[in-house]
XYZ file of C-alpha atoms in Angstrom:
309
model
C 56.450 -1.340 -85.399
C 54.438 -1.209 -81.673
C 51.074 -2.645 -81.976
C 48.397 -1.553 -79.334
C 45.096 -3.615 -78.494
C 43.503 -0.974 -76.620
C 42.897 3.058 -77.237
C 42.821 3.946 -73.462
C 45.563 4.299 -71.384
C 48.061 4.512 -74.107
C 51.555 6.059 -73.472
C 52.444 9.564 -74.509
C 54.354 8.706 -77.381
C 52.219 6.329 -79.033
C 49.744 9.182 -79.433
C 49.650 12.014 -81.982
C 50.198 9.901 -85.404
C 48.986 10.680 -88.628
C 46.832 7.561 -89.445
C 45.102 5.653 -91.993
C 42.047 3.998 -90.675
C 40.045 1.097 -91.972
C 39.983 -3.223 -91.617
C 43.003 -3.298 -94.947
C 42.326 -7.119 -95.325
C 44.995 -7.894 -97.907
C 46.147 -4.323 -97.890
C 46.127 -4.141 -101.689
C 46.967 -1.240 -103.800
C 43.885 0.610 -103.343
C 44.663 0.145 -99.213
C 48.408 1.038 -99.857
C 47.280 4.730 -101.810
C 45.322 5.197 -98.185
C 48.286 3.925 -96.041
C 50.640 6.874 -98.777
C 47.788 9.967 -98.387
C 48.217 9.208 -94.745
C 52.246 9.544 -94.365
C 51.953 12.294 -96.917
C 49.682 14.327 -94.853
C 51.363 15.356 -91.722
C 55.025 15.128 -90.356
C 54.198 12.859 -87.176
C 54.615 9.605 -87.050
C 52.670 6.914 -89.196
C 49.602 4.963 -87.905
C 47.329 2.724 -89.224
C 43.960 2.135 -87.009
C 42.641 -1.218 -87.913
C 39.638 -4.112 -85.864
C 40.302 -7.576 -84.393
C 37.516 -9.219 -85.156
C 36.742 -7.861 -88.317
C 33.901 -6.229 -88.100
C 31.866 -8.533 -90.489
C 33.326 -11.269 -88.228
C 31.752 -9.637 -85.020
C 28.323 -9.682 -87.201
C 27.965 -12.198 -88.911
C 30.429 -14.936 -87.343
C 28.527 -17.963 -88.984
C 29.364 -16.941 -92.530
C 32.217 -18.193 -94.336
C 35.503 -17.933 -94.091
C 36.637 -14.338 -95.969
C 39.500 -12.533 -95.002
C 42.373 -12.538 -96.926
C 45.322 -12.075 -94.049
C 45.272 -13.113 -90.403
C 46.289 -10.165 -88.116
C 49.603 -11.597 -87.479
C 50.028 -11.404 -91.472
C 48.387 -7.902 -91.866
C 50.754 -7.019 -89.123
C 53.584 -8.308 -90.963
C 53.327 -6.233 -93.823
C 52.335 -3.244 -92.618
C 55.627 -3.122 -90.698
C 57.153 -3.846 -94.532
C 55.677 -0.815 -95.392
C 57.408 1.561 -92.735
C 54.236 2.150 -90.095
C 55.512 2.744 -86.933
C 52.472 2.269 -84.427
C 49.646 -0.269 -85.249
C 45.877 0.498 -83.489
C 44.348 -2.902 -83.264
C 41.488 -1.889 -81.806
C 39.241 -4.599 -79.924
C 35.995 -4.674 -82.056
C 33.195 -5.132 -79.784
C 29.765 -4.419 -78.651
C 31.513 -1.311 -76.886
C 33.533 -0.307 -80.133
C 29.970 -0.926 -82.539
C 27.656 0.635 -80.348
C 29.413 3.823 -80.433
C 27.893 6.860 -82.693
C 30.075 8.574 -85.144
C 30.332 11.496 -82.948
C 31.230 9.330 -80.015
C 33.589 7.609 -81.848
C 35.813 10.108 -83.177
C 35.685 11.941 -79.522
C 36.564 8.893 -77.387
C 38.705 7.024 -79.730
C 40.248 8.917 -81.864
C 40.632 12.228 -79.498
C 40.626 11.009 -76.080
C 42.007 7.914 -76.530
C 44.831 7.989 -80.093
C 45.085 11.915 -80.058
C 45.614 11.367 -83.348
C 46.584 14.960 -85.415
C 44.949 13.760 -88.937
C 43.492 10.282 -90.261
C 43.242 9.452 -93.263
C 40.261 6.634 -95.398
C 39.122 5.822 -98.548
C 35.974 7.488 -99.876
C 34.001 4.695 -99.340
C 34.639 4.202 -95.881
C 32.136 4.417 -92.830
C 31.853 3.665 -89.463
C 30.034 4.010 -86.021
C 26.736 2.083 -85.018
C 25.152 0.930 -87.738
C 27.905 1.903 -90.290
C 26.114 5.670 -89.900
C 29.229 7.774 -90.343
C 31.049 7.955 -93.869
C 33.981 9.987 -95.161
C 32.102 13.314 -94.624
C 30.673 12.661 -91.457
C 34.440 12.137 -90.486
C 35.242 14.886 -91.850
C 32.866 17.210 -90.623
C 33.618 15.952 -86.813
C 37.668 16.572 -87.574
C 37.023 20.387 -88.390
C 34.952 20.125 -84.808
C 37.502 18.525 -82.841
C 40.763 19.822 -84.132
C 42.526 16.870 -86.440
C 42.885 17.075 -90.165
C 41.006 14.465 -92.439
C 41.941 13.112 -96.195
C 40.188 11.002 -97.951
C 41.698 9.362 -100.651
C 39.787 8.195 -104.059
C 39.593 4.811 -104.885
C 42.226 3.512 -107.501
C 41.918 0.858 -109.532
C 43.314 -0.876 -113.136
C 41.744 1.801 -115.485
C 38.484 -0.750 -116.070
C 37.557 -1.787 -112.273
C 38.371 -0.710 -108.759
C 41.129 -2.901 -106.784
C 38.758 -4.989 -104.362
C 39.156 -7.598 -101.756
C 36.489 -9.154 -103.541
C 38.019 -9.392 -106.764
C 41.557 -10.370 -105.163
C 39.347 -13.669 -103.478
C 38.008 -14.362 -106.775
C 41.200 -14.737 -108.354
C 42.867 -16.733 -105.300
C 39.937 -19.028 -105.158
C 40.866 -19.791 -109.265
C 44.671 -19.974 -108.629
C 44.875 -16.996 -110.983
C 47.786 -16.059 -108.317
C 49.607 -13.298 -111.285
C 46.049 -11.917 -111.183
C 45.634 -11.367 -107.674
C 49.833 -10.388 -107.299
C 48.527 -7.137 -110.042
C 45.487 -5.793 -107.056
C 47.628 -6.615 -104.073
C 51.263 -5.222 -105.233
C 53.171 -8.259 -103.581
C 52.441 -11.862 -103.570
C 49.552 -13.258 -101.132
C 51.113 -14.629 -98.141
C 50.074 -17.266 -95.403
C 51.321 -16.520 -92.441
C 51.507 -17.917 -89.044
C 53.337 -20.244 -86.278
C 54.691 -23.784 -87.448
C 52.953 -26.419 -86.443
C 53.439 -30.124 -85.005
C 51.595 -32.817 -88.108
C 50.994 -36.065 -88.119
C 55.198 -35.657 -90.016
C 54.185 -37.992 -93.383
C 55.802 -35.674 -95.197
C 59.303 -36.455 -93.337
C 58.720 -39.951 -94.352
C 58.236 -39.387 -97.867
C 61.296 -37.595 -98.064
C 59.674 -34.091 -97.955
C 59.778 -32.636 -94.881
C 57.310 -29.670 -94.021
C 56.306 -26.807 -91.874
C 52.362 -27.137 -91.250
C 50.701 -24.022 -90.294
C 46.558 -23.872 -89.606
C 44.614 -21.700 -92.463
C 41.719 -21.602 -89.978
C 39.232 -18.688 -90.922
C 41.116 -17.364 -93.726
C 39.502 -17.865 -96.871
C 41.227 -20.406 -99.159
C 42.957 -20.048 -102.201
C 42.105 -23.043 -105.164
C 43.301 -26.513 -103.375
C 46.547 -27.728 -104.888
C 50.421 -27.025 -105.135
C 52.544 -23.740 -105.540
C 55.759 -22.597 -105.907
C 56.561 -20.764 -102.937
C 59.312 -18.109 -101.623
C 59.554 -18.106 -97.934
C 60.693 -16.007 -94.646
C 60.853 -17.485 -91.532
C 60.772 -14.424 -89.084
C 61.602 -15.989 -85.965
C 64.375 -18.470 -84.186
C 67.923 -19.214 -85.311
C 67.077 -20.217 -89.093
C 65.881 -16.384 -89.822
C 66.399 -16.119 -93.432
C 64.503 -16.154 -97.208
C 64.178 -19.619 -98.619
C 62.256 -21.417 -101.588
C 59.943 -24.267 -101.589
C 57.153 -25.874 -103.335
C 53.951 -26.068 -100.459
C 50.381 -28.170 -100.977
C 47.088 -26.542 -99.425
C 44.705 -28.755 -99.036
C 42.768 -31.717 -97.510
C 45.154 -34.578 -98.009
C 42.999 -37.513 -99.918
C 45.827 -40.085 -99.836
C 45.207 -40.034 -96.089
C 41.900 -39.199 -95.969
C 41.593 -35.936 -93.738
C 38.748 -33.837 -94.630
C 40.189 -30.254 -92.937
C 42.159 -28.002 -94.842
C 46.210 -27.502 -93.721
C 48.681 -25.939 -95.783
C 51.993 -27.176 -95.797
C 55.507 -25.895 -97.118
C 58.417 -28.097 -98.351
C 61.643 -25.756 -97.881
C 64.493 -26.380 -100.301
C 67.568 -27.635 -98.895
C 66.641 -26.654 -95.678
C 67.820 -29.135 -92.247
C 66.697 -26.828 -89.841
C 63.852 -27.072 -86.877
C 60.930 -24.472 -87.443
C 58.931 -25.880 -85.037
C 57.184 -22.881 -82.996
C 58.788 -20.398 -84.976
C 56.868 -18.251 -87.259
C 56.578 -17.716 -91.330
C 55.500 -16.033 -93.690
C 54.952 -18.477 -97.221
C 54.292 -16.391 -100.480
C 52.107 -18.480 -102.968
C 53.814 -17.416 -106.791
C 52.507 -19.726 -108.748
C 49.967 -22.035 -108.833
C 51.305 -25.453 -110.144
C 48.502 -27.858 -110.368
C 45.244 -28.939 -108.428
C 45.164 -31.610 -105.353
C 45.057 -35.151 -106.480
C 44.402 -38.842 -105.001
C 47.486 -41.012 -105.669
C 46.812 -44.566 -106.426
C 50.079 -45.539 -104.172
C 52.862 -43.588 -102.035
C 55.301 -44.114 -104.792
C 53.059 -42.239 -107.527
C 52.513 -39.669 -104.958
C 56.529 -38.779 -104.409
C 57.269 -39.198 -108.114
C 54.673 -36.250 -108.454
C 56.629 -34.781 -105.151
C 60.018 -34.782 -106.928
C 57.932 -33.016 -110.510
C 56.591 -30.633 -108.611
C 59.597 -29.525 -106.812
C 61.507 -29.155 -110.114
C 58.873 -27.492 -111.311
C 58.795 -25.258 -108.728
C 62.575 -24.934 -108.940
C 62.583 -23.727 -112.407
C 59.870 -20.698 -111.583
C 61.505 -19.851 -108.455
C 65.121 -19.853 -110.248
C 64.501 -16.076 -111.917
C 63.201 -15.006 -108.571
């Protein structure tokens, strides 16, 4: 998959796609029906147009944590799913101030050429969120691409949401959130130098930052893993703790992932760690040697889910 960070200038033959447009933060099953209608709807080449910032980040960028993926993760799965050109496009007081109109001309005409595009009925966009579906629509009969917009799509009772699939993280009801998304939420990121306790203990682990991602519940999980980059390329297991480490007494969150078996060097190289199951909430240790005897229950625990996996 190419990813471009910019709609001007682009080469010939990252233009003409059919594409799905919207910010796909978790890219759950309702995203993945918009990411189908938009393959389905033209024989070019698949596209998804996406923002970096989110655009709720670029408003309101003292509210709390929310997105479910980074863009290196939504990248990452996107590719999974067989897109072949990725529109990050720079969200900025350029990109928000256009109009609809002005929008659809200079980005998606000028700049993507893109022959149809493809959203969900409740998408909108331009200044002031003052374009919807329709609007879109109306401006693709004007300027010659096709438009689709796809229904929403849900469990039969209540639309697939990002804002259920947080809930459900944020209770470590992980099979919950797996049923909206269609795959297992993933961290995903570059592996990180720590303060290497974990090595001591006997349980070596990859550290990655979870900075301005929102959480899921604090605690342990049984964990499948793909490192994506360096000589160790491969699918592992492993049992991985997010949280603020009270033994030691940090107060920032880091998430970190105990591999199975694994003698390798990830440092630098990056993962993706899928969160199964959730095995049991953060706890405060009265010594080191309570805290690995819980190490070495956890990990069998974790074996024994991850076995039929």
């Amino acid at each position: 998959m190419r990813i471009h960070h910019d709609w001007k200038a682009l080469p010939l033959d990252a233009r003409g796609a059919t594409v799905a447009m919207g910010n796909f933060d978790g890219i759950h099953l309702g995203h993945r029906s918009v990411i189908d209608a938009a393959r389905a709807a033209a024989d070019a080449p698949l596209g998804i147009i996406t923002f970096e910032p989110h655009p709720r980040e670029f408003f309101q960028s003292d509210a709390p944590d929310f997105r479910l993926m980074n863009a290196e993760s939504r990248a990452n799965r996107l590719a999974r799913l067989g897109v072949e050109h990725l529109y990050e496009l720079p969200f900025d007081t350029v990109l928000a101030g256009l109009a609809p109109a002005d929008f659809a001309q200079q980005v998606l005409v000028e700049g993507l050429g893109v022959r149809h595009v493809t959203v969900g009925q409740d998408f909108c966009f331009g200044r002031k969120r003052s374009g919807n579906a329709q609007t879109l629509t109306q401006l693709g009969a004007e300027l010659g691409f096709g438009v689709t917009i796809a229904p929403l799509i849900g469990d039969g009772e209540k639309q697939f949401s990002s804002t259920a699939i947080r809930k459900a993280l944020a209770e470590g009801r992980m099979h919950d959130a797996e049923k909206m998304l269609g795959h297992f939420h993933r961290i995903d990121g570059e592996v990180l130098h720590g303060d290497k306790r974990g090595r001591d203990l006997g349980y070596p682990t990859a550290n990655m930052a979870v900075t301005g991602l929102h959480l899921p519940r604090m605690g342990v999980y049984a964990v499948m893993i793909d490192v994506l980059t360096g000589d160790e390329r491969g699918s592992y297991k492993g049992v991985a703790n997010l949280g603020v480490r009270p033994m030691f007494g940090e107060n920032v969150p880091n998430f970190e992932t105990h591999i199975f078996d694994f003698k390798g060097d990830l440092y630098g190289q990056h993962v993706s760690v899928a969160l199964v199951e959730f095995l049991r909430p953060e706890l405060k240790f009265a010594s080191l040697q309570e805290l690995i005897d819980q190490m070495d229950r956890d990990s069998a625990q974790a074996r024994e889910i991850l076995a039929a996996r």
